[in-house]
């Protein structure tokens, strides 16, 4: 999964990704663009045995990718499609990658266990929306790669994956809490452009959610192994980034036959929210501020829709 956005301003925000499921002979992918008034979603699927995929690149319908230099440079393109979103992009790493292992017990007794990598970079290229070209010059973006069994089937109360991009570093972490507000996992690091990785050892939060379980903003406090404490404010009221549009409501890996393509549009007028979609997972383009330094990034969040759960801040 990749995301990209300008270092300042609100829109657009673009998220795209791809997954392979060899045991099911499935490859699928998606692309999402959030503008000021709507979210457009494109979902793709094919038989893996019929797709053009190698160890360093491939194509799925109009979406193609190429690993030009492992851990350093990727190229990705999205050709014409009914969603009206196209791009031609080069992503270059600006920090080292954080790698970790995620293991979470699910309510049905199964376990989610996967290797996890994320890394901050910058983009060059162009995005086109309905033929209108938007130059991409130094835009921020995170790459996020997982390998393993990553389906969550219940029992979690709060999920946060925050990637706050600042000029010389990115603060990135993944944490989850049970419905009883107990921590289930924490992993991540402050990734510095000078090559340092400072692992995250603690996260506390005080967040504001509306009745639709949508994040409006708040504060996170991140503590690192080196003893640094980052108090980061987040302004996230712009809506959009609903990952249901990318198939995250249990659609990934389902066989859909050859050359499957579908698209839809979510209006961002309050009628669509994490409460009503088939997945509450949301990747919101967010304005961050740390120690007077402005930043931008993705604040991924999900609250359970269980009526027995109420969000509880951990930061006093």
PDB file of C-alpha atoms in Angstrom:
ATOM      1  CA  UNK A   1       0.000   0.000   0.000  1.00  0.00           C
ATOM      2  CA  UNK A   2       1.204   3.523  -0.850  1.00  0.00           C
ATOM      3  CA  UNK A   3      -0.216   6.905   0.049  1.00  0.00           C
ATOM      4  CA  UNK A   4       0.716  10.340  -1.239  1.00  0.00           C
ATOM      5  CA  UNK A   5      -0.193  13.919  -0.469  1.00  0.00           C
ATOM      6  CA  UNK A   6       1.341  17.374  -0.641  1.00  0.00           C
ATOM      7  CA  UNK A   7       3.373  18.657   2.300  1.00  0.00           C
ATOM      8  CA  UNK A   8       0.766  21.373   2.834  1.00  0.00           C
ATOM      9  CA  UNK A   9      -2.881  21.849   1.972  1.00  0.00           C
ATOM     10  CA  UNK A  10      -5.761  19.406   2.261  1.00  0.00           C
ATOM     11  CA  UNK A  11      -6.539  17.703  -1.075  1.00  0.00           C
ATOM     12  CA  UNK A  12      -6.073  15.569  -2.982  1.00  0.00           C
ATOM     13  CA  UNK A  13      -5.006  12.513  -1.053  1.00  0.00           C
ATOM     14  CA  UNK A  14      -4.278   9.332  -3.033  1.00  0.00           C
ATOM     15  CA  UNK A  15      -4.011   5.778  -1.655  1.00  0.00           C
ATOM     16  CA  UNK A  16      -3.364   2.701  -3.761  1.00  0.00           C
ATOM     17  CA  UNK A  17      -2.339  -0.874  -3.114  1.00  0.00           C
ATOM     18  CA  UNK A  18      -2.205  -4.467  -4.245  1.00  0.00           C
ATOM     19  CA  UNK A  19      -2.281  -7.933  -2.693  1.00  0.00           C
ATOM     20  CA  UNK A  20      -1.581 -11.476  -3.895  1.00  0.00           C
ATOM     21  CA  UNK A  21      -3.213 -14.646  -2.557  1.00  0.00           C
ATOM     22  CA  UNK A  22      -1.450 -17.641  -4.161  1.00  0.00           C
ATOM     23  CA  UNK A  23      -3.561 -20.310  -2.468  1.00  0.00           C
ATOM     24  CA  UNK A  24      -6.702 -18.711  -3.942  1.00  0.00           C
ATOM     25  CA  UNK A  25      -5.149 -17.801  -7.306  1.00  0.00           C
ATOM     26  CA  UNK A  26      -6.177 -14.184  -6.716  1.00  0.00           C
ATOM     27  CA  UNK A  27      -4.484 -10.828  -7.196  1.00  0.00           C
ATOM     28  CA  UNK A  28      -6.412  -7.665  -6.354  1.00  0.00           C
ATOM     29  CA  UNK A  29      -5.767  -3.980  -5.956  1.00  0.00           C
ATOM     30  CA  UNK A  30      -7.374  -0.610  -5.466  1.00  0.00           C
ATOM     31  CA  UNK A  31      -6.915   3.132  -5.866  1.00  0.00           C
ATOM     32  CA  UNK A  32      -8.651   5.874  -3.888  1.00  0.00           C
ATOM     33  CA  UNK A  33      -8.569   9.629  -4.373  1.00  0.00           C
ATOM     34  CA  UNK A  34     -10.064  12.090  -1.897  1.00  0.00           C
ATOM     35  CA  UNK A  35     -10.841  15.567  -3.178  1.00  0.00           C
ATOM     36  CA  UNK A  36     -12.576  18.391  -1.361  1.00  0.00           C
ATOM     37  CA  UNK A  37     -16.079  17.024  -1.880  1.00  0.00           C
ATOM     38  CA  UNK A  38     -15.910  13.326  -2.680  1.00  0.00           C
ATOM     39  CA  UNK A  39     -13.960  10.089  -2.493  1.00  0.00           C
ATOM     40  CA  UNK A  40     -13.573   8.046  -5.668  1.00  0.00           C
ATOM     41  CA  UNK A  41     -12.838   4.328  -5.415  1.00  0.00           C
ATOM     42  CA  UNK A  42     -11.470   1.879  -7.977  1.00  0.00           C
ATOM     43  CA  UNK A  43     -11.204  -1.862  -7.224  1.00  0.00           C
ATOM     44  CA  UNK A  44      -9.467  -4.432  -9.419  1.00  0.00           C
ATOM     45  CA  UNK A  45      -9.146  -8.224  -9.327  1.00  0.00           C
ATOM     46  CA  UNK A  46      -7.853 -11.038 -11.531  1.00  0.00           C
ATOM     47  CA  UNK A  47      -6.658 -14.616 -11.450  1.00  0.00           C
ATOM     48  CA  UNK A  48      -3.048 -14.581 -10.263  1.00  0.00           C
ATOM     49  CA  UNK A  49      -2.099 -17.295 -12.762  1.00  0.00           C
ATOM     50  CA  UNK A  50      -3.249 -15.019 -15.589  1.00  0.00           C
ATOM     51  CA  UNK A  51      -1.648 -11.788 -14.345  1.00  0.00           C
ATOM     52  CA  UNK A  52       1.660 -10.303 -15.474  1.00  0.00           C
ATOM     53  CA  UNK A  53       3.582 -10.384 -12.177  1.00  0.00           C
ATOM     54  CA  UNK A  54       7.294 -10.840 -11.499  1.00  0.00           C
ATOM     55  CA  UNK A  55       9.497 -10.383  -8.438  1.00  0.00           C
ATOM     56  CA  UNK A  56      10.183  -6.768  -9.434  1.00  0.00           C
ATOM     57  CA  UNK A  57       6.945  -5.559 -11.021  1.00  0.00           C
ATOM     58  CA  UNK A  58       3.790  -6.302 -12.894  1.00  0.00           C
ATOM     59  CA  UNK A  59       0.363  -5.070 -13.902  1.00  0.00           C
ATOM     60  CA  UNK A  60      -3.217  -5.529 -12.808  1.00  0.00           C
ATOM     61  CA  UNK A  61      -5.595  -3.943 -15.282  1.00  0.00           C
ATOM     62  CA  UNK A  62      -4.669  -0.241 -15.545  1.00  0.00           C
ATOM     63  CA  UNK A  63      -2.440  -0.405 -12.419  1.00  0.00           C
ATOM     64  CA  UNK A  64       1.260  -1.200 -12.939  1.00  0.00           C
ATOM     65  CA  UNK A  65       4.352  -1.088 -10.724  1.00  0.00           C
ATOM     66  CA  UNK A  66       8.099  -1.611 -10.903  1.00  0.00           C
ATOM     67  CA  UNK A  67      10.698  -2.004  -8.137  1.00  0.00           C
ATOM     68  CA  UNK A  68      13.515   0.021  -9.695  1.00  0.00           C
ATOM     69  CA  UNK A  69      15.795  -0.324  -6.652  1.00  0.00           C
ATOM     70  CA  UNK A  70      14.787  -2.503  -3.656  1.00  0.00           C
ATOM     71  CA  UNK A  71      14.110  -0.474  -0.496  1.00  0.00           C
ATOM     72  CA  UNK A  72      14.900   2.739  -2.389  1.00  0.00           C
ATOM     73  CA  UNK A  73      12.845   3.407  -5.529  1.00  0.00           C
ATOM     74  CA  UNK A  74       9.449   2.282  -6.814  1.00  0.00           C
ATOM     75  CA  UNK A  75       7.539   3.361  -9.896  1.00  0.00           C
ATOM     76  CA  UNK A  76       3.763   3.108 -10.178  1.00  0.00           C
ATOM     77  CA  UNK A  77       1.243   4.111 -12.813  1.00  0.00           C
ATOM     78  CA  UNK A  78      -2.532   4.027 -13.164  1.00  0.00           C
ATOM     79  CA  UNK A  79      -3.870   4.297 -16.683  1.00  0.00           C
ATOM     80  CA  UNK A  80      -7.312   5.400 -17.903  1.00  0.00           C
ATOM     81  CA  UNK A  81     -10.224   3.910 -15.973  1.00  0.00           C
ATOM     82  CA  UNK A  82     -13.856   4.719 -15.152  1.00  0.00           C
ATOM     83  CA  UNK A  83     -12.986   6.387 -11.828  1.00  0.00           C
ATOM     84  CA  UNK A  84     -11.237   9.249 -13.646  1.00  0.00           C
ATOM     85  CA  UNK A  85      -8.057   8.944 -11.549  1.00  0.00           C
ATOM     86  CA  UNK A  86      -4.703   8.423 -13.284  1.00  0.00           C
ATOM     87  CA  UNK A  87      -1.102   8.805 -12.153  1.00  0.00           C
ATOM     88  CA  UNK A  88       2.507   8.287 -13.174  1.00  0.00           C
ATOM     89  CA  UNK A  89       4.720   8.348 -10.089  1.00  0.00           C
ATOM     90  CA  UNK A  90       8.191   7.607  -8.760  1.00  0.00           C
ATOM     91  CA  UNK A  91       8.544   7.056  -5.012  1.00  0.00           C
ATOM     92  CA  UNK A  92      12.006   7.420  -3.440  1.00  0.00           C
ATOM     93  CA  UNK A  93      12.787   6.536   0.158  1.00  0.00           C
ATOM     94  CA  UNK A  94      13.754   9.413   2.452  1.00  0.00           C
ATOM     95  CA  UNK A  95      14.158   7.344   5.653  1.00  0.00           C
ATOM     96  CA  UNK A  96      15.117   3.785   6.568  1.00  0.00           C
ATOM     97  CA  UNK A  97      12.269   1.313   6.887  1.00  0.00           C
ATOM     98  CA  UNK A  98      10.777   0.114  10.140  1.00  0.00           C
ATOM     99  CA  UNK A  99      10.119  -3.639  10.208  1.00  0.00           C
ATOM    100  CA  UNK A 100       8.183  -5.484  12.870  1.00  0.00           C
ATOM    101  CA  UNK A 101       6.003  -8.481  13.625  1.00  0.00           C
ATOM    102  CA  UNK A 102       2.308  -8.155  14.435  1.00  0.00           C
ATOM    103  CA  UNK A 103       0.477 -10.881  16.351  1.00  0.00           C
ATOM    104  CA  UNK A 104      -3.078 -10.348  17.600  1.00  0.00           C
ATOM    105  CA  UNK A 105      -5.537 -12.920  18.975  1.00  0.00           C
ATOM    106  CA  UNK A 106      -8.998 -12.618  17.457  1.00  0.00           C
ATOM    107  CA  UNK A 107     -12.332 -13.179  19.154  1.00  0.00           C
ATOM    108  CA  UNK A 108     -12.973 -16.361  17.132  1.00  0.00           C
ATOM    109  CA  UNK A 109      -9.808 -18.005  18.472  1.00  0.00           C
ATOM    110  CA  UNK A 110      -7.723 -17.549  15.334  1.00  0.00           C
ATOM    111  CA  UNK A 111      -4.624 -15.362  15.235  1.00  0.00           C
ATOM    112  CA  UNK A 112      -3.562 -12.565  12.921  1.00  0.00           C
ATOM    113  CA  UNK A 113       0.190 -12.787  12.411  1.00  0.00           C
ATOM    114  CA  UNK A 114       2.155 -10.895   9.796  1.00  0.00           C
ATOM    115  CA  UNK A 115       5.459  -9.214   9.076  1.00  0.00           C
ATOM    116  CA  UNK A 116       5.043  -5.484   8.743  1.00  0.00           C
ATOM    117  CA  UNK A 117       7.195  -2.820   7.075  1.00  0.00           C
ATOM    118  CA  UNK A 118       6.651   0.894   6.600  1.00  0.00           C
ATOM    119  CA  UNK A 119       8.946   3.549   5.183  1.00  0.00           C
ATOM    120  CA  UNK A 120       8.690   7.254   4.406  1.00  0.00           C
ATOM    121  CA  UNK A 121       9.465   8.679   0.977  1.00  0.00           C
ATOM    122  CA  UNK A 122       8.830  11.453  -1.494  1.00  0.00           C
ATOM    123  CA  UNK A 123       7.184  11.379  -4.913  1.00  0.00           C
ATOM    124  CA  UNK A 124       7.823  12.877  -8.319  1.00  0.00           C
ATOM    125  CA  UNK A 125       5.445  12.708 -11.262  1.00  0.00           C
ATOM    126  CA  UNK A 126       1.839  13.660 -11.866  1.00  0.00           C
ATOM    127  CA  UNK A 127      -1.717  12.838 -10.792  1.00  0.00           C
ATOM    128  CA  UNK A 128      -4.632  13.385 -13.188  1.00  0.00           C
ATOM    129  CA  UNK A 129      -8.268  13.714 -12.133  1.00  0.00           C
ATOM    130  CA  UNK A 130     -10.741  13.823 -15.033  1.00  0.00           C
ATOM    131  CA  UNK A 131      -7.834  14.796 -17.273  1.00  0.00           C
ATOM    132  CA  UNK A 132      -6.723  17.717 -15.096  1.00  0.00           C
ATOM    133  CA  UNK A 133      -3.035  17.235 -14.345  1.00  0.00           C
ATOM    134  CA  UNK A 134      -1.638  17.972 -10.884  1.00  0.00           C
ATOM    135  CA  UNK A 135       2.178  18.043 -10.720  1.00  0.00           C
ATOM    136  CA  UNK A 136       3.679  15.957  -7.931  1.00  0.00           C
ATOM    137  CA  UNK A 137       6.998  17.405  -6.778  1.00  0.00           C
ATOM    138  CA  UNK A 138       8.348  16.247  -3.429  1.00  0.00           C
ATOM    139  CA  UNK A 139       5.000  15.064  -2.081  1.00  0.00           C
ATOM    140  CA  UNK A 140       5.195  12.953   1.064  1.00  0.00           C
ATOM    141  CA  UNK A 141       4.120   9.342   1.084  1.00  0.00           C
ATOM    142  CA  UNK A 142       4.387   6.183   3.121  1.00  0.00           C
ATOM    143  CA  UNK A 143       4.823   2.693   1.793  1.00  0.00           C
ATOM    144  CA  UNK A 144       3.337  -0.050   3.948  1.00  0.00           C
ATOM    145  CA  UNK A 145       3.913  -3.730   3.238  1.00  0.00           C
ATOM    146  CA  UNK A 146       2.573  -6.795   5.056  1.00  0.00           C
ATOM    147  CA  UNK A 147       3.145 -10.512   4.603  1.00  0.00           C
ATOM    148  CA  UNK A 148       1.064 -13.097   6.430  1.00  0.00           C
ATOM    149  CA  UNK A 149      -2.409 -13.572   7.901  1.00  0.00           C
ATOM    150  CA  UNK A 150      -3.712 -10.076   8.580  1.00  0.00           C
ATOM    151  CA  UNK A 151      -7.507 -10.466   8.773  1.00  0.00           C
ATOM    152  CA  UNK A 152      -8.899  -9.106  12.038  1.00  0.00           C
ATOM    153  CA  UNK A 153     -12.155 -10.836  13.040  1.00  0.00           C
ATOM    154  CA  UNK A 154     -13.183  -8.950  16.156  1.00  0.00           C
ATOM    155  CA  UNK A 155     -12.284  -8.218  19.745  1.00  0.00           C
ATOM    156  CA  UNK A 156     -10.385  -5.007  19.078  1.00  0.00           C
ATOM    157  CA  UNK A 157     -11.766  -1.761  20.412  1.00  0.00           C
ATOM    158  CA  UNK A 158      -9.391   0.798  18.912  1.00  0.00           C
ATOM    159  CA  UNK A 159      -6.916   0.609  16.029  1.00  0.00           C
ATOM    160  CA  UNK A 160      -4.458   3.408  15.199  1.00  0.00           C
ATOM    161  CA  UNK A 161      -1.790   3.525  12.481  1.00  0.00           C
ATOM    162  CA  UNK A 162      -0.271   7.000  12.408  1.00  0.00           C
ATOM    163  CA  UNK A 163       2.300   8.257   9.929  1.00  0.00           C
ATOM    164  CA  UNK A 164       3.097  11.897  10.718  1.00  0.00           C
ATOM    165  CA  UNK A 165       5.470  13.390   8.146  1.00  0.00           C
ATOM    166  CA  UNK A 166       7.757  16.248   9.206  1.00  0.00           C
ATOM    167  CA  UNK A 167      10.575  17.855   7.161  1.00  0.00           C
ATOM    168  CA  UNK A 168      13.430  15.727   8.561  1.00  0.00           C
ATOM    169  CA  UNK A 169      11.624  12.709  10.020  1.00  0.00           C
ATOM    170  CA  UNK A 170       8.451  10.649  10.085  1.00  0.00           C
ATOM    171  CA  UNK A 171       6.771   9.484  13.293  1.00  0.00           C
ATOM    172  CA  UNK A 172       5.137   6.128  12.557  1.00  0.00           C
ATOM    173  CA  UNK A 173       3.427   3.601  14.786  1.00  0.00           C
ATOM    174  CA  UNK A 174       0.740   0.924  14.889  1.00  0.00           C
ATOM    175  CA  UNK A 175      -1.197   0.246  18.071  1.00  0.00           C
ATOM    176  CA  UNK A 176      -4.398  -1.555  18.970  1.00  0.00           C
ATOM    177  CA  UNK A 177      -6.449  -1.803  22.159  1.00  0.00           C
ATOM    178  CA  UNK A 178      -9.015  -4.324  23.342  1.00  0.00           C
ATOM    179  CA  UNK A 179     -12.607  -3.383  24.048  1.00  0.00           C
ATOM    180  CA  UNK A 180     -11.525  -3.260  27.686  1.00  0.00           C
ATOM    181  CA  UNK A 181      -8.929  -0.571  26.760  1.00  0.00           C
ATOM    182  CA  UNK A 182      -5.938  -2.888  27.235  1.00  0.00           C
ATOM    183  CA  UNK A 183      -3.063  -2.618  24.762  1.00  0.00           C
ATOM    184  CA  UNK A 184      -2.922  -5.503  22.303  1.00  0.00           C
ATOM    185  CA  UNK A 185       0.103  -4.378  20.286  1.00  0.00           C
ATOM    186  CA  UNK A 186       2.491  -1.499  19.736  1.00  0.00           C
ATOM    187  CA  UNK A 187       5.204  -1.194  17.109  1.00  0.00           C
ATOM    188  CA  UNK A 188       6.857   1.558  15.129  1.00  0.00           C
ATOM    189  CA  UNK A 189       9.652   4.094  15.122  1.00  0.00           C
ATOM    190  CA  UNK A 190      10.644   7.668  14.486  1.00  0.00           C
ATOM    191  CA  UNK A 191      12.356   7.374  11.115  1.00  0.00           C
ATOM    192  CA  UNK A 192      14.959  10.097  10.541  1.00  0.00           C
ATOM    193  CA  UNK A 193      16.256  11.251   7.171  1.00  0.00           C
ATOM    194  CA  UNK A 194      19.829  10.933   8.535  1.00  0.00           C
ATOM    195  CA  UNK A 195      19.305   7.157   8.805  1.00  0.00           C
ATOM    196  CA  UNK A 196      18.418   6.814  12.492  1.00  0.00           C
ATOM    197  CA  UNK A 197      15.568   4.616  13.662  1.00  0.00           C
ATOM    198  CA  UNK A 198      14.292   5.361  17.177  1.00  0.00           C
ATOM    199  CA  UNK A 199      11.766   2.664  18.172  1.00  0.00           C
ATOM    200  CA  UNK A 200       8.454   3.721  19.693  1.00  0.00           C
ATOM    201  CA  UNK A 201       8.013   2.378  23.229  1.00  0.00           C
ATOM    202  CA  UNK A 202       4.835   4.140  24.321  1.00  0.00           C
ATOM    203  CA  UNK A 203       1.758   5.846  22.878  1.00  0.00           C
ATOM    204  CA  UNK A 204      -0.971   7.758  24.663  1.00  0.00           C
ATOM    205  CA  UNK A 205      -3.885   9.560  23.033  1.00  0.00           C
ATOM    206  CA  UNK A 206      -6.758  11.953  23.588  1.00  0.00           C
ATOM    207  CA  UNK A 207      -8.935  11.926  20.471  1.00  0.00           C
ATOM    208  CA  UNK A 208     -12.287  13.384  19.450  1.00  0.00           C
ATOM    209  CA  UNK A 209     -14.705  11.147  17.541  1.00  0.00           C
ATOM    210  CA  UNK A 210     -18.141  12.199  16.302  1.00  0.00           C
ATOM    211  CA  UNK A 211     -21.303  10.029  16.570  1.00  0.00           C
ATOM    212  CA  UNK A 212     -20.467   8.439  13.208  1.00  0.00           C
ATOM    213  CA  UNK A 213     -17.159   7.145  14.714  1.00  0.00           C
ATOM    214  CA  UNK A 214     -15.296   9.610  12.493  1.00  0.00           C
ATOM    215  CA  UNK A 215     -12.158  11.268  13.842  1.00  0.00           C
ATOM    216  CA  UNK A 216     -12.223  15.046  14.161  1.00  0.00           C
ATOM    217  CA  UNK A 217      -8.784  15.494  15.757  1.00  0.00           C
ATOM    218  CA  UNK A 218      -6.907  15.341  19.025  1.00  0.00           C
ATOM    219  CA  UNK A 219      -3.508  14.696  20.529  1.00  0.00           C
ATOM    220  CA  UNK A 220      -1.095  11.752  20.569  1.00  0.00           C
ATOM    221  CA  UNK A 221       1.991  11.466  22.767  1.00  0.00           C
ATOM    222  CA  UNK A 222       4.753   9.199  21.459  1.00  0.00           C
ATOM    223  CA  UNK A 223       7.691   8.043  23.616  1.00  0.00           C
ATOM    224  CA  UNK A 224      10.791   6.476  22.043  1.00  0.00           C
ATOM    225  CA  UNK A 225      13.596   4.171  23.156  1.00  0.00           C
ATOM    226  CA  UNK A 226      16.016   7.130  23.139  1.00  0.00           C
ATOM    227  CA  UNK A 227      13.807   8.944  25.646  1.00  0.00           C
ATOM    228  CA  UNK A 228      12.280  11.469  23.243  1.00  0.00           C
ATOM    229  CA  UNK A 229       8.668  12.507  23.804  1.00  0.00           C
ATOM    230  CA  UNK A 230       6.639  13.788  20.861  1.00  0.00           C
ATOM    231  CA  UNK A 231       3.341  15.532  21.652  1.00  0.00           C
ATOM    232  CA  UNK A 232       1.637  15.768  18.283  1.00  0.00           C
ATOM    233  CA  UNK A 233      -1.660  17.519  17.653  1.00  0.00           C
ATOM    234  CA  UNK A 234      -3.835  16.278  14.801  1.00  0.00           C
ATOM    235  CA  UNK A 235      -6.509  18.141  12.823  1.00  0.00           C
ATOM    236  CA  UNK A 236      -8.465  15.512  10.883  1.00  0.00           C
ATOM    237  CA  UNK A 237     -11.932  16.930  10.237  1.00  0.00           C
ATOM    238  CA  UNK A 238     -11.770  16.978   6.413  1.00  0.00           C
ATOM    239  CA  UNK A 239     -13.477  13.537   6.013  1.00  0.00           C
ATOM    240  CA  UNK A 240     -12.613  10.853   3.470  1.00  0.00           C
ATOM    241  CA  UNK A 241     -10.040   8.082   3.328  1.00  0.00           C
ATOM    242  CA  UNK A 242     -12.658   5.387   3.996  1.00  0.00           C
ATOM    243  CA  UNK A 243     -10.853   2.140   3.236  1.00  0.00           C
ATOM    244  CA  UNK A 244     -14.073   0.276   2.526  1.00  0.00           C
ATOM    245  CA  UNK A 245     -13.690   1.902  -0.891  1.00  0.00           C
ATOM    246  CA  UNK A 246     -10.522  -0.139  -1.365  1.00  0.00           C
ATOM    247  CA  UNK A 247     -12.171  -3.432  -0.452  1.00  0.00           C
ATOM    248  CA  UNK A 248     -11.180  -3.500   3.222  1.00  0.00           C
ATOM    249  CA  UNK A 249     -14.600  -4.736   4.329  1.00  0.00           C
ATOM    250  CA  UNK A 250     -13.592  -8.375   3.851  1.00  0.00           C
ATOM    251  CA  UNK A 251     -13.364  -8.213   0.055  1.00  0.00           C
ATOM    252  CA  UNK A 252      -9.612  -8.783  -0.342  1.00  0.00           C
ATOM    253  CA  UNK A 253      -8.623 -12.164  -1.720  1.00  0.00           C
ATOM    254  CA  UNK A 254     -12.087 -13.160  -2.920  1.00  0.00           C
ATOM    255  CA  UNK A 255     -12.097 -14.811  -6.353  1.00  0.00           C
ATOM    256  CA  UNK A 256     -13.885 -12.562  -8.856  1.00  0.00           C
ATOM    257  CA  UNK A 257     -12.753 -14.127 -12.109  1.00  0.00           C
ATOM    258  CA  UNK A 258     -10.764 -12.615 -14.939  1.00  0.00           C
ATOM    259  CA  UNK A 259     -10.342  -8.880 -15.427  1.00  0.00           C
ATOM    260  CA  UNK A 260     -12.732  -7.680 -12.736  1.00  0.00           C
ATOM    261  CA  UNK A 261     -13.067  -3.891 -12.306  1.00  0.00           C
ATOM    262  CA  UNK A 262     -15.547  -1.837 -10.312  1.00  0.00           C
ATOM    263  CA  UNK A 263     -15.778   1.741  -9.077  1.00  0.00           C
ATOM    264  CA  UNK A 264     -17.976   4.002  -6.970  1.00  0.00           C
ATOM    265  CA  UNK A 265     -18.069   7.417  -5.321  1.00  0.00           C
ATOM    266  CA  UNK A 266     -18.620   8.418  -1.690  1.00  0.00           C
ATOM    267  CA  UNK A 267     -19.977  11.932  -1.105  1.00  0.00           C
ATOM    268  CA  UNK A 268     -18.196  13.701   1.759  1.00  0.00           C
ATOM    269  CA  UNK A 269     -21.303  15.427   3.077  1.00  0.00           C
ATOM    270  CA  UNK A 270     -21.602  13.390   6.285  1.00  0.00           C
ATOM    271  CA  UNK A 271     -23.861  10.708   4.782  1.00  0.00           C
ATOM    272  CA  UNK A 272     -20.907   8.271   4.614  1.00  0.00           C
ATOM    273  CA  UNK A 273     -19.076   7.461   7.841  1.00  0.00           C
ATOM    274  CA  UNK A 274     -17.186   4.612   9.542  1.00  0.00           C
ATOM    275  CA  UNK A 275     -20.408   3.635  11.307  1.00  0.00           C
ATOM    276  CA  UNK A 276     -22.345   2.812   8.131  1.00  0.00           C
ATOM    277  CA  UNK A 277     -19.667   1.312   5.848  1.00  0.00           C
ATOM    278  CA  UNK A 278     -18.720  -2.371   5.838  1.00  0.00           C
ATOM    279  CA  UNK A 279     -15.356  -1.454   7.392  1.00  0.00           C
ATOM    280  CA  UNK A 280     -14.694   1.321   9.903  1.00  0.00           C
ATOM    281  CA  UNK A 281     -11.029   1.529   8.848  1.00  0.00           C
ATOM    282  CA  UNK A 282     -10.199   5.061   7.681  1.00  0.00           C
ATOM    283  CA  UNK A 283      -6.939   6.592   6.371  1.00  0.00           C
ATOM    284  CA  UNK A 284      -7.446  10.314   6.933  1.00  0.00           C
ATOM    285  CA  UNK A 285      -5.170  12.994   5.497  1.00  0.00           C
ATOM    286  CA  UNK A 286      -4.299  14.963   8.627  1.00  0.00           C
ATOM    287  CA  UNK A 287      -2.509  18.183   9.532  1.00  0.00           C
ATOM    288  CA  UNK A 288      -0.036  17.517  12.352  1.00  0.00           C
ATOM    289  CA  UNK A 289       1.867  19.920  14.584  1.00  0.00           C
ATOM    290  CA  UNK A 290       4.835  18.934  16.753  1.00  0.00           C
ATOM    291  CA  UNK A 291       6.838  21.447  18.805  1.00  0.00           C
ATOM    292  CA  UNK A 292       5.645  24.245  16.523  1.00  0.00           C
ATOM    293  CA  UNK A 293       6.625  22.334  13.369  1.00  0.00           C
ATOM    294  CA  UNK A 294       3.799  21.718  10.882  1.00  0.00           C
ATOM    295  CA  UNK A 295       3.505  18.367   9.143  1.00  0.00           C
ATOM    296  CA  UNK A 296       1.087  16.279   7.108  1.00  0.00           C
ATOM    297  CA  UNK A 297       0.391  12.600   7.018  1.00  0.00           C
ATOM    298  CA  UNK A 298      -2.085   9.768   7.323  1.00  0.00           C
ATOM    299  CA  UNK A 299      -3.966   9.076  10.548  1.00  0.00           C
ATOM    300  CA  UNK A 300      -5.485   5.617  10.174  1.00  0.00           C
ATOM    301  CA  UNK A 301      -8.134   4.768  12.741  1.00  0.00           C
ATOM    302  CA  UNK A 302     -10.962   2.387  13.458  1.00  0.00           C
ATOM    303  CA  UNK A 303     -13.310   2.070  16.412  1.00  0.00           C
ATOM    304  CA  UNK A 304     -15.364  -1.042  16.989  1.00  0.00           C
ATOM    305  CA  UNK A 305     -19.061  -0.614  16.352  1.00  0.00           C
ATOM    306  CA  UNK A 306     -19.933  -2.805  19.315  1.00  0.00           C
ATOM    307  CA  UNK A 307     -22.464  -0.968  21.557  1.00  0.00           C
ATOM    308  CA  UNK A 308     -20.528  -2.223  24.596  1.00  0.00           C
ATOM    309  CA  UNK A 309     -17.495  -0.057  23.713  1.00  0.00           C
ATOM    310  CA  UNK A 310     -16.856   3.598  24.380  1.00  0.00           C
ATOM    311  CA  UNK A 311     -13.646   5.349  23.414  1.00  0.00           C
ATOM    312  CA  UNK A 312     -11.487   6.161  26.425  1.00  0.00           C
ATOM    313  CA  UNK A 313      -8.497   8.555  26.211  1.00  0.00           C
ATOM    314  CA  UNK A 314      -5.229   7.346  27.725  1.00  0.00           C
ATOM    315  CA  UNK A 315      -3.606  10.781  27.855  1.00  0.00           C
ATOM    316  CA  UNK A 316      -4.614  12.893  30.851  1.00  0.00           C
TER     317      UNK A 316
END
